[in-house]
CSV table of C-alpha atoms in Angstrom, one decimal:
chain,number,residue,atom,x,y,z
A,902,MET,CA,10.0,-3.6,-23.4
A,903,LEU,CA,9.0,-2.8,-19.9
A,904,MET,CA,10.2,0.6,-18.7
A,905,LEU,CA,6.3,1.3,-20.3
A,906,LEU,CA,4.5,-0.4,-17.5
A,907,GLY,CA,7.2,1.1,-14.5
A,908,MET,CA,6.6,4.5,-15.6
A,909,MET,CA,2.4,4.0,-16.0
A,910,LEU,CA,2.9,2.7,-12.2
A,911,CYS,CA,4.7,5.0,-10.6
A,912,ALA,CA,2.9,7.4,-11.9
A,913,GLY,CA,-0.1,6.2,-10.0
A,914,SER,CA,1.4,5.8,-7.2
A,915,ALA,CA,2.9,9.1,-7.1
A,916,ASP,CA,-0.8,10.0,-7.1
A,917,VAL,CA,-2.8,8.0,-4.5
A,918,PHE,CA,0.2,8.8,-2.0
A,919,GLY,CA,-0.8,11.7,-2.4
A,920,GLN,CA,0.1,14.2,0.8
A,921,VAL,CA,0.9,10.7,2.7
A,922,MET,CA,4.7,10.3,0.9
A,923,LYS,CA,5.6,9.4,-2.4
A,924,ALA,CA,5.9,6.0,-3.6
A,925,ALA,CA,10.2,6.7,-4.5
A,926,ASP,CA,10.0,8.5,-0.6
A,927,LEU,CA,8.7,5.8,1.0
A,928,GLU,CA,10.6,3.1,-0.8
A,929,LYS,CA,14.3,5.5,0.4
A,930,TYR,CA,12.8,5.5,3.9
A,931,ALA,CA,12.1,1.8,3.9
A,932,LYS,CA,16.0,1.3,3.2
A,933,GLN,CA,17.2,4.3,5.3
A,934,LYS,CA,14.6,2.5,8.1
A,935,TYR,CA,15.3,-1.3,7.6
A,936,GLY,CA,18.2,-1.7,4.8
A,937,ASP,CA,18.0,-2.4,1.6
A,938,LYS,CA,18.7,-6.3,1.5
A,939,TRP,CA,14.2,-7.1,1.9
A,940,VAL,CA,14.7,-10.6,2.9
A,941,ASP,CA,16.5,-9.9,5.8
A,942,ALA,CA,14.8,-7.2,7.2
A,943,ALA,CA,11.3,-8.7,6.3
A,944,MET,CA,12.6,-11.6,8.4
A,945,ASN,CA,13.5,-8.8,10.8
A,946,LEU,CA,9.8,-7.1,10.6
A,947,SER,CA,8.2,-10.2,11.5
A,948,LYS,CA,9.9,-11.2,14.9
A,949,ASP,CA,7.8,-7.6,16.0
A,950,LEU,CA,4.4,-8.4,14.3
A,951,THR,CA,1.3,-10.4,14.5
A,952,LEU,CA,-1.7,-11.1,12.3
A,953,ASP,CA,-5.0,-10.8,13.7
A,954,GLN,CA,-8.0,-13.2,14.0
A,955,ASN,CA,-8.7,-13.0,10.5
A,956,GLN,CA,-5.3,-13.5,9.3
A,957,ALA,CA,-4.7,-9.6,8.0
A,958,LEU,CA,-1.3,-8.1,9.0
A,959,THR,CA,-3.1,-5.0,11.5
A,960,TYR,CA,-1.6,-2.2,13.4
A,961,GLN,CA,-3.6,0.0,16.4
A,962,GLU,CA,-2.5,2.4,17.7
A,963,VAL,CA,-3.8,5.7,20.3
A,964,VAL,CA,-2.9,9.1,20.1
A,965,LEU,CA,-3.9,11.3,22.4
A,966,ALA,CA,-5.1,14.7,22.1
A,967,PRO,CA,-5.1,16.8,25.1
A,968,GLY,CA,-7.8,19.6,25.3
A,969,LYS,CA,-9.5,18.9,22.0
A,970,THR,CA,-12.9,17.7,21.4
A,971,LYS,CA,-14.3,14.9,19.3
A,972,SER,CA,-15.5,17.8,17.2
A,973,GLN,CA,-12.7,19.5,16.7
A,974,LEU,CA,-10.5,16.2,15.9
A,975,TYR,CA,-12.9,15.0,13.1
A,976,VAL,CA,-12.4,18.1,11.3
A,977,SER,CA,-9.2,17.9,11.2
A,978,LEU,CA,-8.9,14.3,10.1
A,979,ASN,CA,-11.6,15.0,7.6
A,980,TYR,CA,-10.3,17.3,5.2
A,981,TRP,CA,-6.9,15.5,5.6
A,982,VAL,CA,-8.9,11.9,4.3
A,983,THR,CA,-10.6,14.1,1.8
A,984,ALA,CA,-7.8,16.4,0.8
A,985,THR,CA,-5.2,13.2,0.6
A,986,PHE,CA,-7.5,9.8,-0.6
A,987,GLN,CA,-8.8,12.0,-3.6
A,988,ASP,CA,-10.1,8.9,-5.1
A,989,LYS,CA,-14.5,9.1,-4.7
A,990,GLN,CA,-14.6,5.9,-3.4
A,991,ALA,CA,-11.8,5.5,-1.3
A,992,ILE,CA,-14.3,6.8,2.1
A,993,THR,CA,-16.3,4.3,2.4
A,994,LEU,CA,-18.3,5.6,5.9
A,995,ASN,CA,-18.1,9.1,7.0
A,996,ASP,CA,-19.6,9.6,10.2
A,997,LYS,CA,-19.4,12.4,12.3
A,998,ASP,CA,-22.0,11.8,15.3
A,999,ALA,CA,-20.1,8.5,15.3
A,1000,GLY,CA,-17.1,10.0,15.0
A,1001,CYS,CA,-15.6,7.0,12.4
A,1002,ILE,CA,-13.9,7.5,9.3
A,1003,ILE,CA,-12.7,4.2,7.0
A,1004,LEU,CA,-10.8,4.5,4.2
A,1005,SER,CA,-10.0,2.0,1.6
A,1006,SER,CA,-7.5,2.9,-1.1
A,1007,THR,CA,-4.6,0.9,-3.2
A,1008,ILE,CA,-1.5,1.6,-3.4
A,1009,ASP,CA,0.1,0.4,-6.7
A,1010,GLY,CA,3.0,-0.7,-7.1
A,1011,ILE,CA,4.5,-1.2,-3.6
A,1012,ALA,CA,6.7,-3.7,-4.9
A,1013,ASP,CA,8.1,-5.0,-8.2
A,1014,HIS,CA,10.3,-8.1,-9.0
A,1015,THR,CA,11.4,-9.7,-12.0
A,1016,GLY,CA,11.4,-13.3,-10.8
A,1017,THR,CA,13.4,-16.0,-12.9
A,1018,VAL,CA,10.2,-16.5,-15.5
A,1019,ASN,CA,7.3,-13.9,-15.1
A,1020,ARG,CA,7.5,-10.6,-13.5
A,1021,TYR,CA,5.3,-9.1,-10.5
A,1022,VAL,CA,4.1,-5.8,-9.6
A,1023,VAL,CA,2.9,-6.3,-6.0
A,1024,SER,CA,0.0,-3.0,-5.1
A,1025,ILE,CA,-1.9,-3.4,-1.6
A,1026,THR,CA,-4.9,-2.0,-0.6
A,1027,PRO,CA,-4.9,-1.3,2.9
A,1028,ILE,CA,-8.3,-0.3,5.7
A,1029,ILE,CA,-8.1,2.6,7.6
A,1030,ARG,CA,-10.5,3.6,10.1
A,1031,LEU,CA,-10.0,6.5,12.1
A,1032,ASP,CA,-12.2,6.4,15.4
A,1033,ILE,CA,-12.7,9.8,17.3
A,1034,LYS,CA,-13.5,10.7,20.5
A,1035,ASP,CA,-13.0,13.7,23.4
A,1036,GLU,CA,-8.9,14.0,23.1
A,1037,LYS,CA,-7.8,10.5,21.5
A,1038,VAL,CA,-8.1,8.8,18.2
A,1039,ARG,CA,-7.7,5.3,17.5
A,1040,VAL,CA,-5.9,4.2,14.4
A,1041,THR,CA,-6.0,0.9,12.5
A,1042,TYR,CA,-4.5,0.3,9.6
A,1043,THR,CA,-5.1,-3.0,8.1
A,1044,VAL,CA,-3.6,-5.4,4.8
A,1045,GLN,CA,-4.7,-8.8,4.6
A,1046,ASN,CA,-3.7,-9.4,1.0
A,1047,TYR,CA,-1.0,-8.3,-2.1
A,1048,ASP,CA,-2.5,-8.0,-5.2
A,1049,ILE,CA,-0.4,-9.2,-7.7
A,1050,LEU,CA,-0.3,-7.5,-11.4
A,1051,LYS,CA,1.7,-10.9,-12.7
A,1052,ALA,CA,3.5,-10.1,-16.3
A,1053,LEU,CA,3.5,-13.7,-18.3
A,1054,ASP,CA,7.5,-14.5,-19.6
A,1055,ALA,CA,8.5,-11.2,-18.1
A,1056,GLY,CA,11.0,-12.8,-16.4
A,1057,TRP,CA,15.4,-12.7,-16.5
A,1058,ILE,CA,15.6,-15.7,-19.1
A,1059,GLY,CA,11.2,-16.4,-19.5
A,1060,GLY,CA,11.7,-14.0,-22.8
A,1061,LEU,CA,14.8,-15.9,-24.1
A,1062,PHE,CA,12.2,-18.8,-25.4
A,1063,ASP,CA,9.4,-16.9,-26.3
A,1064,ASN,CA,8.9,-16.0,-30.5
A,1065,SER,CA,5.4,-15.2,-30.4
A,1066,ASP,CA,3.6,-12.5,-32.1
A,1067,ASN,CA,3.5,-10.6,-28.4
A,1068,ARG,CA,7.3,-10.7,-27.8
A,1069,ARG,CA,8.0,-9.9,-31.4
A,1070,ASN,CA,5.5,-6.7,-31.0
A,1071,ASN,CA,7.3,-5.3,-28.0
A,1072,GLN,CA,4.2,-6.5,-26.6
A,1073,ASN,CA,3.4,-7.8,-23.1
A,1074,VAL,CA,0.5,-9.5,-22.1
A,1075,PHE,CA,-1.1,-10.3,-18.3
A,1076,SER,CA,-2.5,-13.0,-17.4
A,1077,ASP,CA,-5.6,-12.0,-17.8
A,1078,GLY,CA,-4.3,-12.5,-21.3
A,1079,LYS,CA,-6.9,-8.6,-21.9
A,1080,ARG,CA,-4.6,-6.4,-20.6
A,1081,MET,CA,-1.2,-5.0,-21.9
A,1082,LYS,CA,1.5,-3.6,-20.7
A,1083,ASP,CA,0.2,0.0,-21.2
A,1084,ASP,CA,-3.2,-0.1,-20.6
A,1085,LYS,CA,-4.2,2.5,-18.3
A,1086,THR,CA,-7.9,1.5,-17.8
A,1087,ASP,CA,-8.0,0.4,-14.4
A,1088,ARG,CA,-4.4,0.5,-12.3
A,1089,ARG,CA,-6.6,-1.2,-9.4
A,1090,LEU,CA,-6.9,-4.4,-11.9
A,1091,TYR,CA,-5.2,-7.6,-10.0
A,1092,ASP,CA,-4.0,-11.0,-11.9
A,1093,GLU,CA,-3.9,-12.5,-8.0
A,1094,GLN,CA,-4.4,-12.0,-4.7
A,1095,TRP,CA,-1.8,-13.3,-2.6
A,1096,GLU,CA,-2.7,-13.9,1.7
A,1097,ILE,CA,-0.1,-12.5,3.6
A,1098,ALA,CA,-0.4,-15.2,5.9
A,1099,LYS,CA,0.9,-18.0,3.3
A,1100,HIS,CA,3.7,-16.2,2.0
A,1101,TYR,CA,7.3,-15.2,3.8
A,1102,PRO,CA,7.9,-14.4,6.6
A,1103,PHE,CA,5.4,-15.9,8.1
A,1104,VAL,CA,5.3,-19.4,5.6
A,1105,GLU,CA,9.6,-20.2,5.5
A,1106,LYS,CA,9.8,-21.4,2.4
A,1107,ASP,CA,7.7,-19.3,-0.1
A,1108,VAL,CA,8.0,-20.0,-4.0
A,1109,GLN,CA,7.3,-15.9,-3.9
A,1110,LYS,CA,10.2,-14.8,-1.1
A,1111,ARG,CA,12.3,-12.4,-2.4
A,1112,THR,CA,8.9,-10.8,-4.4
A,1113,CYS,CA,6.8,-10.8,-0.6
A,1114,SER,CA,10.0,-10.0,1.4
A,1115,LYS,CA,9.8,-6.1,0.0
A,1116,ALA,CA,5.6,-6.2,-0.4
A,1117,LEU,CA,6.5,-6.7,3.2
A,1118,VAL,CA,8.6,-4.3,4.5
A,1119,MET,CA,6.3,-1.8,2.3
A,1120,THR,CA,3.5,-2.3,3.7
A,1121,HIS,CA,5.1,-1.8,7.2
A,1122,ALA,CA,6.0,1.1,6.1
A,1123,TYR,CA,3.3,2.7,4.3
A,1124,SER,CA,2.2,1.7,8.2
A,1125,ASN,CA,4.5,4.1,9.4
A,1126,ALA,CA,3.6,7.1,7.0
A,1127,ILE,CA,0.3,6.8,7.7
A,1128,LEU,CA,0.5,6.6,11.7
A,1129,ASP,CA,2.9,9.2,11.7
A,1130,LYS,CA,0.7,11.8,9.7
A,1131,VAL,CA,-2.2,11.0,11.6
A,1132,GLU,CA,-0.8,12.0,14.6
A,1133,GLU,CA,1.0,15.4,13.0
A,1134,VAL,CA,-3.0,16.2,11.9
A,1135,ILE,CA,-4.1,15.1,15.1
A,1136,LYS,CA,-1.5,17.6,16.9
A,1137,ASN,CA,-0.8,20.2,14.4
A,1138,GLY,CA,-4.3,20.4,12.4
A,1139,MET,CA,-4.1,20.5,8.7
A,1140,PRO,CA,-3.1,24.7,7.8
A,1141,GLY,CA,-6.8,26.2,7.2
A,1142,SER,CA,-8.7,23.5,8.1
A,1143,ASP,CA,-9.6,24.8,12.7
A,1144,ASP,CA,-8.7,28.9,12.0
A,1145,ASP,CA,-10.7,30.8,13.6
A,1146,ASP,CA,-9.0,34.1,13.2
A,1147,TRP,CA,-10.4,35.3,9.6
């Protein structure tokens, strides 16, 4: 009954992750690095995580690139960004002179949890900022909220008492009453936003503990994937992007 929703979200995730990492690979990577007990993994990670002044989860790293000019680094990173994040609205700032690229792209279905009554599909929209200077790049990755697509009465017990026409017709209405489970008009739509700072593991008593545990681990894993990929591009460039021998 819920298979179409899962298939839709997985397909969307694969497109958005592009060259960074496919959704299935990201989850595999997260499990290998942090284990598959999401609650425990989230708690362990939280010991080394701090929220910024805006109560957002922010990672920052300076990657050194000895011998490479600001212009060379910009060309490589701009090529990677435009090839990877193909949504035209993803790049919100691209200023070569200032040496700054800012992008914001939604990652669909980073976590999917079926609770007692409802089902929650979590997406995130990280803001990724690249500040470029001669021989170094500063990468900043920020996420403040989880975007929640909530399927009402789709939990493991919710459907037992639902005899509505939607249930009998194998349909599952989201909470805004407008979208069905197989709606593909805009995957970036969401029903609710949950502030990371107000959920587990930053808040111990959280009714959405299991959902937010996996969401945090996957958000953290994706930050690692982004930082690793940017570092690779800075050090090795993109194939065909900076070869003067042609």
